[in-house]
mmCIF file of C-alpha atoms and ligand atoms in Angstrom:
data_model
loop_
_atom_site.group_PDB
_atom_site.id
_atom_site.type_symbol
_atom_site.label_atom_id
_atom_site.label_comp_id
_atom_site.label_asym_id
_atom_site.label_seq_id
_atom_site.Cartn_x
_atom_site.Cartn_y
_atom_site.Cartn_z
ATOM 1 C CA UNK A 1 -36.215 -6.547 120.427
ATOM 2 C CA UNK A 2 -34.569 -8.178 117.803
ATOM 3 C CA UNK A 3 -31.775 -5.282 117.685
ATOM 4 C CA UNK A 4 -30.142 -2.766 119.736
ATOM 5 C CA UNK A 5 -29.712 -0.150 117.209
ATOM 6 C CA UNK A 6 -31.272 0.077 113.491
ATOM 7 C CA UNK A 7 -29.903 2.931 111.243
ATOM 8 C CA UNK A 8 -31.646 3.944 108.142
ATOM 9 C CA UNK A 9 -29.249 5.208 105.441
ATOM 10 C CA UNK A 10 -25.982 3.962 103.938
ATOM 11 C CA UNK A 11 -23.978 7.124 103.893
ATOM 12 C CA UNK A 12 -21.251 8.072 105.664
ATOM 13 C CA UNK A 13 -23.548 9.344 108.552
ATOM 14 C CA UNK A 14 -25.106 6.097 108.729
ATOM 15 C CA UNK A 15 -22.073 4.212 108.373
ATOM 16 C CA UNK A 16 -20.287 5.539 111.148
ATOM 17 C CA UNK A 17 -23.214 5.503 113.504
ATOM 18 C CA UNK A 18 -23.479 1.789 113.057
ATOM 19 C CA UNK A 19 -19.627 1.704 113.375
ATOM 20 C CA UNK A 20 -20.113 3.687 116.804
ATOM 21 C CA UNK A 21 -22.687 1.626 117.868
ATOM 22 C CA UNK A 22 -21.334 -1.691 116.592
ATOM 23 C CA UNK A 23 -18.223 -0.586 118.705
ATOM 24 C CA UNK A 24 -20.436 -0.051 121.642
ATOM 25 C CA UNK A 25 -21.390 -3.571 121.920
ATOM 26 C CA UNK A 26 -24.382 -2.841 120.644
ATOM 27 C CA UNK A 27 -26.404 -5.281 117.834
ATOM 28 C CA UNK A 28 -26.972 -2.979 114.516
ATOM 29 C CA UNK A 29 -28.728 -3.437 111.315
ATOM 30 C CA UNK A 30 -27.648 -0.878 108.555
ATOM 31 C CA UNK A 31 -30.533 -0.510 106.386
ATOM 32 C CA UNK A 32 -30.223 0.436 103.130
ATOM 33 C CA UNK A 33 -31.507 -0.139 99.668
ATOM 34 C CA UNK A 34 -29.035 1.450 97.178
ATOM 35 C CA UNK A 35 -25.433 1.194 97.483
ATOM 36 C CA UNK A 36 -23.353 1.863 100.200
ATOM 37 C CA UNK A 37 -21.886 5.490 100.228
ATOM 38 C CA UNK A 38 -24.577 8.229 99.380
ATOM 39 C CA UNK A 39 -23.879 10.679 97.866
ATOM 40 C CA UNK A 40 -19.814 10.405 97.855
ATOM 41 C CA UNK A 41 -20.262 7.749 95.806
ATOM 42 C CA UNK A 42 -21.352 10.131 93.251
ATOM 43 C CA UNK A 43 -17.818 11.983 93.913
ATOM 44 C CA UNK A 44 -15.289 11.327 91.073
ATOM 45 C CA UNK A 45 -12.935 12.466 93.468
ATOM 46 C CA UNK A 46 -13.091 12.981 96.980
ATOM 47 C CA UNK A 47 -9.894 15.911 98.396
ATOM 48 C CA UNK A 48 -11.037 17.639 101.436
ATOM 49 C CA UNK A 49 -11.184 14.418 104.213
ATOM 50 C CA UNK A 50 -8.409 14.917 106.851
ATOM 51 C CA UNK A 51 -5.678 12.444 106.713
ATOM 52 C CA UNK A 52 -6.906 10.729 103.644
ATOM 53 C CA UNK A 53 -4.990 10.678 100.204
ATOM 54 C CA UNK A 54 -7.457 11.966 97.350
ATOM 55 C CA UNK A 55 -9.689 9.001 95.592
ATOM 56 C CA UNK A 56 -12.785 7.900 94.491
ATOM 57 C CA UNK A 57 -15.790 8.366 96.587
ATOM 58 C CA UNK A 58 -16.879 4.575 95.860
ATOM 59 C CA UNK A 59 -13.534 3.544 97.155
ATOM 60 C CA UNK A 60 -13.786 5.655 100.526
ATOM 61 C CA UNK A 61 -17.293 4.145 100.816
ATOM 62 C CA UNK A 62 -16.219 0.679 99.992
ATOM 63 C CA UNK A 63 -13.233 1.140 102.647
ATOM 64 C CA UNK A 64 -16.024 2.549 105.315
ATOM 65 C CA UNK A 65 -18.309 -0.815 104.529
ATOM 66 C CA UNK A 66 -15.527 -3.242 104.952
ATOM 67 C CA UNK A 67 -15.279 -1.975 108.203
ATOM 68 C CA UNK A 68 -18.725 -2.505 109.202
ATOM 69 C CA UNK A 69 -19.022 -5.861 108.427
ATOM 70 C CA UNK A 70 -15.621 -6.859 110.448
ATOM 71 C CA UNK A 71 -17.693 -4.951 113.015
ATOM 72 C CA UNK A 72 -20.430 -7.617 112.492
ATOM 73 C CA UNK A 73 -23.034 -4.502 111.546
ATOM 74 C CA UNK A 74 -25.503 -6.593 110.095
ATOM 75 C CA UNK A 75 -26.938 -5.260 106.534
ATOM 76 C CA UNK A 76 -30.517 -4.951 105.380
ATOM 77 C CA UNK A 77 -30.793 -4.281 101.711
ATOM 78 C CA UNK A 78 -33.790 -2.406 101.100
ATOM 79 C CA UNK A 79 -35.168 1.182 101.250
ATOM 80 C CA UNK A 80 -36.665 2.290 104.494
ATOM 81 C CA UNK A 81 -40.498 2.725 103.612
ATOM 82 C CA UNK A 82 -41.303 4.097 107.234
ATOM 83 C CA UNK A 83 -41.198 3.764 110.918
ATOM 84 C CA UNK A 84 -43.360 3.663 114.190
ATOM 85 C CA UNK A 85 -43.125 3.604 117.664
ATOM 86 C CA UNK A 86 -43.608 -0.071 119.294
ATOM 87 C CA UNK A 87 -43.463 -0.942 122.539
ATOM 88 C CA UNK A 88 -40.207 -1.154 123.691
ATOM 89 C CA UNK A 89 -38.547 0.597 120.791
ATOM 90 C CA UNK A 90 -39.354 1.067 117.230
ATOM 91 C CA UNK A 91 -40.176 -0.845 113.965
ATOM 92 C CA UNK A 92 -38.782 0.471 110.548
ATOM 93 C CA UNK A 93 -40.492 -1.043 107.423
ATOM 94 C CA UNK A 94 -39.188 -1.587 103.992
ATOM 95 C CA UNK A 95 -39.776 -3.565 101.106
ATOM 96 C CA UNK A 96 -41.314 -6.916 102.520
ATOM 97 C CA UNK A 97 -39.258 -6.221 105.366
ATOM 98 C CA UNK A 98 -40.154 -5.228 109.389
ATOM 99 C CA UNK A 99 -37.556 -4.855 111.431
ATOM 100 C CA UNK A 100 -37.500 -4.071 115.436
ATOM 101 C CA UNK A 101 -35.001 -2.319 117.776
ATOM 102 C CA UNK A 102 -34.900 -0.249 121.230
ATOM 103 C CA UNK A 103 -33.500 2.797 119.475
ATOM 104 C CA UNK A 104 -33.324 4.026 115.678
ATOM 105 C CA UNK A 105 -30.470 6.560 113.710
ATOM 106 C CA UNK A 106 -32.231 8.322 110.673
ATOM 107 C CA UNK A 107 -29.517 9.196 108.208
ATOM 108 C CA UNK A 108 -31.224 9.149 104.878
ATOM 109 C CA UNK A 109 -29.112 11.448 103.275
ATOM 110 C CA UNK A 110 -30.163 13.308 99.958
ATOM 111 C CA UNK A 111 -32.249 12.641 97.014
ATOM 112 C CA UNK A 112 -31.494 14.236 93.253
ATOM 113 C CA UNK A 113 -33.579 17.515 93.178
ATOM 114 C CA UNK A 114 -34.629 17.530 89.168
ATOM 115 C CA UNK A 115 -35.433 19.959 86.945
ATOM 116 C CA UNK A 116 -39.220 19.011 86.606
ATOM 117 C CA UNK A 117 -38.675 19.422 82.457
ATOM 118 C CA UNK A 118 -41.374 17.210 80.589
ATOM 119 C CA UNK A 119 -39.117 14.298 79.445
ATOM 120 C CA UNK A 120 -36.811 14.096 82.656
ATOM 121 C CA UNK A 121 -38.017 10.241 83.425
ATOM 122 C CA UNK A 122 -37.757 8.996 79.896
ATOM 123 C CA UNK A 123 -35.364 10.525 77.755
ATOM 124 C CA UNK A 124 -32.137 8.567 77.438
ATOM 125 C CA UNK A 125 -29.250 11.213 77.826
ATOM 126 C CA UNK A 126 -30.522 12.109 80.860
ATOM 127 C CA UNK A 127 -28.373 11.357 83.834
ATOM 128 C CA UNK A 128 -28.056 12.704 87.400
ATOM 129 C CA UNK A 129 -24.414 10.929 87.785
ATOM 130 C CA UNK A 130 -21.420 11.737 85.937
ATOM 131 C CA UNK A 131 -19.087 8.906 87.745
ATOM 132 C CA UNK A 132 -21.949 6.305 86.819
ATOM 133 C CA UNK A 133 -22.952 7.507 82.798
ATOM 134 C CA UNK A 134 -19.748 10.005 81.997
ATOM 135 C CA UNK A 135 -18.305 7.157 80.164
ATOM 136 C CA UNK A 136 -20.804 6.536 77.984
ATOM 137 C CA UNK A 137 -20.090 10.088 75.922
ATOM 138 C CA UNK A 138 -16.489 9.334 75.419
ATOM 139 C CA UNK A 139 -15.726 11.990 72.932
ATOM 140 C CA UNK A 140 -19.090 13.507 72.511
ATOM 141 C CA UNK A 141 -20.860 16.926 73.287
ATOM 142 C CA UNK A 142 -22.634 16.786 76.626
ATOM 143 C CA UNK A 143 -23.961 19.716 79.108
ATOM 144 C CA UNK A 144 -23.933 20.016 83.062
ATOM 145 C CA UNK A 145 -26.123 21.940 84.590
ATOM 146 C CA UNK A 146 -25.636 23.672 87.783
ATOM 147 C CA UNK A 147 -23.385 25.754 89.549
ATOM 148 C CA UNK A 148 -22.323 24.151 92.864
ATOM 149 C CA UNK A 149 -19.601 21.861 93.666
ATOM 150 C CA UNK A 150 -21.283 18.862 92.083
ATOM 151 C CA UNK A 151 -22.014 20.411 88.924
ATOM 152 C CA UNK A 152 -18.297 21.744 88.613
ATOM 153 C CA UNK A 153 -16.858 18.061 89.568
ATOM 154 C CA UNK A 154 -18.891 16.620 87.292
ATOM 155 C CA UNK A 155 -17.712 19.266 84.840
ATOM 156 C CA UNK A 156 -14.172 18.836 85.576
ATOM 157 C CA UNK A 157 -14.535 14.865 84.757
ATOM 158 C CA UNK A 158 -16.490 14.989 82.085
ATOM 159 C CA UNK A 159 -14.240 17.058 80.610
ATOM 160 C CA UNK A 160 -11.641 14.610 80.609
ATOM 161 C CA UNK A 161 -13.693 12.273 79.301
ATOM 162 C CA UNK A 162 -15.935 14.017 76.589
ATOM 163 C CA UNK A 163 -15.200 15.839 73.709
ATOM 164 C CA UNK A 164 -16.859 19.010 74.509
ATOM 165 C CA UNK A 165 -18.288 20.204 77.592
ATOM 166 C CA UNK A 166 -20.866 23.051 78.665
ATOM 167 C CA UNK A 167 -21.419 24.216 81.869
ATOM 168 C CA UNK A 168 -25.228 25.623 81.937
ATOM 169 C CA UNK A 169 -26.467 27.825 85.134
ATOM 170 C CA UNK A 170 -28.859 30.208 85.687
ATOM 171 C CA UNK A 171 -27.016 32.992 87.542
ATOM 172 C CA UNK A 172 -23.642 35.099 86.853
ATOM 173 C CA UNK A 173 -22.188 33.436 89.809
ATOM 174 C CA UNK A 174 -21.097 30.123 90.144
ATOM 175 C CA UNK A 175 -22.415 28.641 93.758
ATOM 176 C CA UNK A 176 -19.056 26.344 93.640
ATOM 177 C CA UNK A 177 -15.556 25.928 95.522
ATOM 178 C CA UNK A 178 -13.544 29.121 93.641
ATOM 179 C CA UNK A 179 -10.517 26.010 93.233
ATOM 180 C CA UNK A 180 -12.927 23.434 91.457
ATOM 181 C CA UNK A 181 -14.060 26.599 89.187
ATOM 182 C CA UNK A 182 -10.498 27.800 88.712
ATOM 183 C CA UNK A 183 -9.402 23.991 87.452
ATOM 184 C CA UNK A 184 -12.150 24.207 84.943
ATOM 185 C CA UNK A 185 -11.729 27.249 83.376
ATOM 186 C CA UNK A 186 -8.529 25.983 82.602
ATOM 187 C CA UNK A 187 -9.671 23.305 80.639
ATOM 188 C CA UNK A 188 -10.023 23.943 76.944
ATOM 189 C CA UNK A 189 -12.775 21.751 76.128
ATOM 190 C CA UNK A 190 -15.366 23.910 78.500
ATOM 191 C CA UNK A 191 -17.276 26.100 78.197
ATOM 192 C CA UNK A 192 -19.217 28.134 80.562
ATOM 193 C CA UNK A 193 -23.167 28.953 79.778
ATOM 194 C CA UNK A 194 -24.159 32.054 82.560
ATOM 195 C CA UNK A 195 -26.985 33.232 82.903
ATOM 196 C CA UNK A 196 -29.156 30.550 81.054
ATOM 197 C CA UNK A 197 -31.973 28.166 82.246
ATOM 198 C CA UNK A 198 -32.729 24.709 80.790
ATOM 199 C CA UNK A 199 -36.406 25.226 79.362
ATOM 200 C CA UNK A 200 -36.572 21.679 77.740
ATOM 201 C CA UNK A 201 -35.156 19.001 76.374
ATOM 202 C CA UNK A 202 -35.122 17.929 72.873
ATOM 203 C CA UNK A 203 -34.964 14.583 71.837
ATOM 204 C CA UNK A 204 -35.371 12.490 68.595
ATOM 205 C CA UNK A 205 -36.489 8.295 69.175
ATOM 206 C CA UNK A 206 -36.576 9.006 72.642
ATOM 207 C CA UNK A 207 -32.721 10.039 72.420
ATOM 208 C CA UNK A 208 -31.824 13.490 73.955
ATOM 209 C CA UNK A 209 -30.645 15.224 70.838
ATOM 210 C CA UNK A 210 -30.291 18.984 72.365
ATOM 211 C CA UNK A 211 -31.348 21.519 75.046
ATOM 212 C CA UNK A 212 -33.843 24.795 74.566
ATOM 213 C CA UNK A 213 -32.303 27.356 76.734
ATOM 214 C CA UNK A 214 -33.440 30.905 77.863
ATOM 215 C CA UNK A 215 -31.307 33.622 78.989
ATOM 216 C CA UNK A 216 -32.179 34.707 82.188
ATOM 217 C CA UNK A 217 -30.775 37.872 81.937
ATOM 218 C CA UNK A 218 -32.242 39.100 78.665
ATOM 219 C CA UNK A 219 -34.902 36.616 78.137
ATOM 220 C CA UNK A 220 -33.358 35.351 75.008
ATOM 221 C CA UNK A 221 -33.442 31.992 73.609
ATOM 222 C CA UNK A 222 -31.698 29.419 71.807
ATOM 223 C CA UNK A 223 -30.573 25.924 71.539
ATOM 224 C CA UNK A 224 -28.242 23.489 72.204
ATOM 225 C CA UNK A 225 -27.252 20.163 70.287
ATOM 226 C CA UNK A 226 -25.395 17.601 72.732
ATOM 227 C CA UNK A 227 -25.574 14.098 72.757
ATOM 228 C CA UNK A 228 -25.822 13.798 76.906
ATOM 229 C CA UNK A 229 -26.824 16.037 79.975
ATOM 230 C CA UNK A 230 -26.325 15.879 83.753
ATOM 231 C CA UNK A 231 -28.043 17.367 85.951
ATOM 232 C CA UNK A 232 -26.722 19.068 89.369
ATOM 233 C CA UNK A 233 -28.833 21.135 90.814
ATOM 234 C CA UNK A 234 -28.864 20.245 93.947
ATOM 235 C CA UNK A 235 -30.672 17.800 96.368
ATOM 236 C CA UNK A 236 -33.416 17.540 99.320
ATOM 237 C CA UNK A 237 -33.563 15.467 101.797
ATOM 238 C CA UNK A 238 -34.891 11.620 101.448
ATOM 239 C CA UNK A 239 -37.025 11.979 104.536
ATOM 240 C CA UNK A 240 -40.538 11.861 103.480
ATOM 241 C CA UNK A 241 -41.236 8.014 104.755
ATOM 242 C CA UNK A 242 -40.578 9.693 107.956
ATOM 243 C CA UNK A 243 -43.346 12.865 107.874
ATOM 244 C CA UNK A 244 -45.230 12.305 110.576
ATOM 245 C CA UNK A 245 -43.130 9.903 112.860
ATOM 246 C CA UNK A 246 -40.176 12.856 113.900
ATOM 247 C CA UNK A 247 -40.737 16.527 112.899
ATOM 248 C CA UNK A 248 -39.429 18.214 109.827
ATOM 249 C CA UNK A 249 -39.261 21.710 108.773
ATOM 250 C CA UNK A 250 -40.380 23.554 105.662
ATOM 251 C CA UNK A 251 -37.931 21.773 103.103
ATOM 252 C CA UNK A 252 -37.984 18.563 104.502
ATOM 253 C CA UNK A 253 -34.944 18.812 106.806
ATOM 254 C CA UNK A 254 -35.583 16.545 110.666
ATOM 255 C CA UNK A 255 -35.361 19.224 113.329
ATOM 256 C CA UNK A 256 -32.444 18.211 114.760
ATOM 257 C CA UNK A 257 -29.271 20.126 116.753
ATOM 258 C CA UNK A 258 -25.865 18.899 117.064
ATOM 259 C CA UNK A 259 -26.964 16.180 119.532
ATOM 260 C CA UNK A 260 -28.957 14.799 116.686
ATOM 261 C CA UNK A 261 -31.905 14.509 119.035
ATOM 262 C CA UNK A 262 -35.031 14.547 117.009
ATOM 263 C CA UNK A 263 -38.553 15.340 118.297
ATOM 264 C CA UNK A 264 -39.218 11.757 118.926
ATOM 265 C CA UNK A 265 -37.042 10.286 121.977
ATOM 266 C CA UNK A 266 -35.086 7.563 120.946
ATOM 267 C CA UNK A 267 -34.907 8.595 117.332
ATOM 268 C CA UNK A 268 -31.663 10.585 116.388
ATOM 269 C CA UNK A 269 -30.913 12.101 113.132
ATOM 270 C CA UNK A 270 -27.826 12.816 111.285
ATOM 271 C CA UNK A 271 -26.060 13.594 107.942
ATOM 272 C CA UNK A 272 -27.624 16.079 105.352
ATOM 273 C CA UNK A 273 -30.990 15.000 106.252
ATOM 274 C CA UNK A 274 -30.583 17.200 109.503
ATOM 275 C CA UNK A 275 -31.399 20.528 110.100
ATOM 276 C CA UNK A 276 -27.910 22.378 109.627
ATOM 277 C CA UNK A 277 -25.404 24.901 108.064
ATOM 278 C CA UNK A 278 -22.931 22.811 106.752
ATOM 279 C CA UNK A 279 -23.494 19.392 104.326
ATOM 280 C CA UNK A 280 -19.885 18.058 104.015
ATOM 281 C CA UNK A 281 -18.175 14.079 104.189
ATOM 282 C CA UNK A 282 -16.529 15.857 107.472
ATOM 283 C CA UNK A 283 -20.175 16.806 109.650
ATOM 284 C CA UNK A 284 -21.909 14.146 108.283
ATOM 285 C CA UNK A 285 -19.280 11.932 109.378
ATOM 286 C CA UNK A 286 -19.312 13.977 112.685
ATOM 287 C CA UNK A 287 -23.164 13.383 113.238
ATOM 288 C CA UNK A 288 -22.761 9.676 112.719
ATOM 289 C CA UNK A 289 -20.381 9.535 115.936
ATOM 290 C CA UNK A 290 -22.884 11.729 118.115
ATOM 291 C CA UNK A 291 -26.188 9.871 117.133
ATOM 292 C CA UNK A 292 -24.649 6.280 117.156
ATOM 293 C CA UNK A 293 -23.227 6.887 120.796
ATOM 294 C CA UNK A 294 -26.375 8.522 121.912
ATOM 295 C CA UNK A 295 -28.647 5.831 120.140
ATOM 296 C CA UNK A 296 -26.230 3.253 122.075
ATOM 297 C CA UNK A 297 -27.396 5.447 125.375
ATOM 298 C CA UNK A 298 -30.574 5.061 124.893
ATOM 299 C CA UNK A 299 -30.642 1.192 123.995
ATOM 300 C CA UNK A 300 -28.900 0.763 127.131
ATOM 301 C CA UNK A 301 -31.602 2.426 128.967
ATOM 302 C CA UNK A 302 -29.095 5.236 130.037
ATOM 303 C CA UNK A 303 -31.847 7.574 129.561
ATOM 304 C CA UNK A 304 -35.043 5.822 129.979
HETATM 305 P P1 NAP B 401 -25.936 22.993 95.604
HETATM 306 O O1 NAP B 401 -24.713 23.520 96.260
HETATM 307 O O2 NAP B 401 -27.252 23.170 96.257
HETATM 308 O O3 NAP B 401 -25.975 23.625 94.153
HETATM 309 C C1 NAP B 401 -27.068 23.390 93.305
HETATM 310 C C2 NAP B 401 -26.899 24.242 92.057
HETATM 311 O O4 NAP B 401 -28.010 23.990 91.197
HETATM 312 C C3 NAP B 401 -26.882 25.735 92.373
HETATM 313 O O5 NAP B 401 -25.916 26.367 91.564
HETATM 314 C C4 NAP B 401 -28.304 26.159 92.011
HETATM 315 O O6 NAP B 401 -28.372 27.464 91.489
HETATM 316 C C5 NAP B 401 -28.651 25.215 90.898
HETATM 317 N N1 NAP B 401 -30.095 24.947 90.830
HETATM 318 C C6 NAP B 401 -30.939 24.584 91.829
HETATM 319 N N2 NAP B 401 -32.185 24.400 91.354
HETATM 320 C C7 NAP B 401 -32.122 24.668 90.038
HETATM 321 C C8 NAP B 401 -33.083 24.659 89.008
HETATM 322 N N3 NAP B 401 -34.355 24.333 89.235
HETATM 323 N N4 NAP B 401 -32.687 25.007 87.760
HETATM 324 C C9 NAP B 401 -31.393 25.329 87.514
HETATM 325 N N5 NAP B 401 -30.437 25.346 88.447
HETATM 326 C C10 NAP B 401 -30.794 25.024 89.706
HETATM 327 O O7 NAP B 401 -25.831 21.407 95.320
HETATM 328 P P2 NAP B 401 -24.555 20.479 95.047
HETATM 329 O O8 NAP B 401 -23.627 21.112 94.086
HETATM 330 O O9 NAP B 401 -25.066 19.145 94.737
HETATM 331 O O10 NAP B 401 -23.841 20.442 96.467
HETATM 332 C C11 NAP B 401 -24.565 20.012 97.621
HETATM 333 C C12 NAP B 401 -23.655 20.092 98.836
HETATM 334 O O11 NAP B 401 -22.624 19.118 98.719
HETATM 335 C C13 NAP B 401 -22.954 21.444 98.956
HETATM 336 O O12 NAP B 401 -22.852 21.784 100.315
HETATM 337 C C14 NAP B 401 -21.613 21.193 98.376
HETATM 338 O O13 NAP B 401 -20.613 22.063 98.880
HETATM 339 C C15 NAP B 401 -21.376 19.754 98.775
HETATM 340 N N6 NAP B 401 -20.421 19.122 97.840
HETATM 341 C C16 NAP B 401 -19.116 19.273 98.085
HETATM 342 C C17 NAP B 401 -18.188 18.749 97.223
HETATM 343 C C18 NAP B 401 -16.722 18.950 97.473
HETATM 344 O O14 NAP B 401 -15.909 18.527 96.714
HETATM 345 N N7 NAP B 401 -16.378 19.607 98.559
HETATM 346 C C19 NAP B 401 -18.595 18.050 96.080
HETATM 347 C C20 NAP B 401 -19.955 17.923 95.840
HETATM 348 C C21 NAP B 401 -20.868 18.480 96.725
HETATM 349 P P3 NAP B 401 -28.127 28.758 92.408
HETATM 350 O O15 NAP B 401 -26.647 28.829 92.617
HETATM 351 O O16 NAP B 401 -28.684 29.863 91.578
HETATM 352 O O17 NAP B 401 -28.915 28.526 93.663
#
């Protein structure tokens, strides 16, 4: 077997359960075919990791690479297509690219759920990443939708950057911290949209030009004219190369408990992709110590 340990996924989980692993002597390749970080990367701003000052989520992720690679954690850039069972172990597959080892961490995180609006693919205006695209509407009139902790980060640095800013979600409630909602009420230059679903985008030369929106309440309808929109609401899990080789439930989630033991031995799971109550930096981080050690077991032969 060409190595001990092979995680799929670049996120924190996966990060630190190459780290563990790495530390246990063990040969890892990190697969991954985006950028390092997940998710956090997305984070403007990341506050709630014990012991760590407040900053960017790119910059924690960065930080959490560097120490990979003076772990030696060897890196395979390119997206996980699937796996199988081989003797000995297991082979993952991505883009023009086998790769073999005696025991395999599945931490693929979370993909953008979307709003399944005709348009969504090819509009430009369109973005699912505020940190990424937010600069691109210095001064201008964009719209978030969603109500959860993304969509009122986003909100909260958007509104620093753009002119004006609408928050768009289809209940009363906001899903959201109550601090990150508090902060944005605050801010002048936002507005809140309740009660109101995105019905479709309008667009002009392939340019988003505005939103149709319905209230959900009383069915009314109306329009909005902004220049960009993101769109946070929400994410599955990336695990559908994997159907098939470890068992999932309903939404997509690998059956997994806090061992991270999947239904396949030998193949752990952890991060958001995992069957569990709570998707934070914190658990996923958490999972990536339990399945790397345990993955490390089993390459041993601990628990053949
Ligand atoms: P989320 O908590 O699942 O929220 C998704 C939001 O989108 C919800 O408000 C949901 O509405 C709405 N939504 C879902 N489908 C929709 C649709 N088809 N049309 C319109 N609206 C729709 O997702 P998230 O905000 O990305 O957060 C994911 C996880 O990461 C959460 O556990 C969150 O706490 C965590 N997170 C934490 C931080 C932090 O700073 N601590 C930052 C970012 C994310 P409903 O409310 O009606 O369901």
């Amino acid at each position: 077997m060409e190595y001990d340990v092979i995680v799929v996924g670049g996120g924190p989980a996966g990060m630190t359960a190459a780290l563990y692993a790495a530390r246990a002597a063990k040969r890892v390749l990190l697969a991954e075919g985006a950028g390092f970080g997940g998710q956090i990367s997305h984070s403007p701003r990341v506050e709630n990791y014990p012991g760590v000052e407040p900053q960017s989520g790119s910059a924690l992720a960065a930080a959490m690479a560097d120490q990979l690679a003076a772990q030696e954690v060897e890196f395979g850039f390119a997206a996980a297509t699937g796996a199988r069972a081989v003797p000995g172990g297991f082979e993952v597959l991505a883009e023009g690219e086998a790769w073999r080892g005696k025991s395999l961490v599945l931490a693929p995180g979370m993909e953008h759920r979307r709003l399944g609006l005709a348009g969504e693919d090819g509009i430009a205006g369109i973005s699912y990443c505020a940190v990424c695209d937010g600069a691109f509407y210095k001064g201008r009139e964009v719209a978030v939708v969603g109500g959860g902790d993304t969509a009122l980060q986003d909100a909260l640095l958007l509104a620093d950057l753009c002119g004006h800013v609408t928050l768009i979600h289809r209940r009363g409630e906001l899903r959201g911290a109550a601090a990150l909602a508090k902060r944005l009420r605050s801010r002048p230059n936002v507005e809140f949209l309740l009660n109101t679903a995105v019905t479709a985008f309008e667009s002009e030369a392939g340019r988003l030009t505005g939103l149709a929106v319905k209230n959900t309440a009383d069915a009314g309808t109306g329009s909005l004219a902004v220049d960009g929109v993101f769109l946070a609401v929400g994410q599955t899990p990336g695990t559908a190369p994997f159907a098939g080789f470890v068992a999932l439930d309903e939404q997509g989630f690998v059956l997994a408990g806090e061992d991270c033991r999947t239904s396949r031995p030998g193949v752990f799971a952890a991060g958001d992709c995992r069957t569990k109550q709570v998707r934070q930096l914190a658990t996923a981080v958490g999972d990536g110590a339990v399945a790397g050690l345990a993955a490390s077991e089993w390459a041993a032969g601990a628990q053949h």
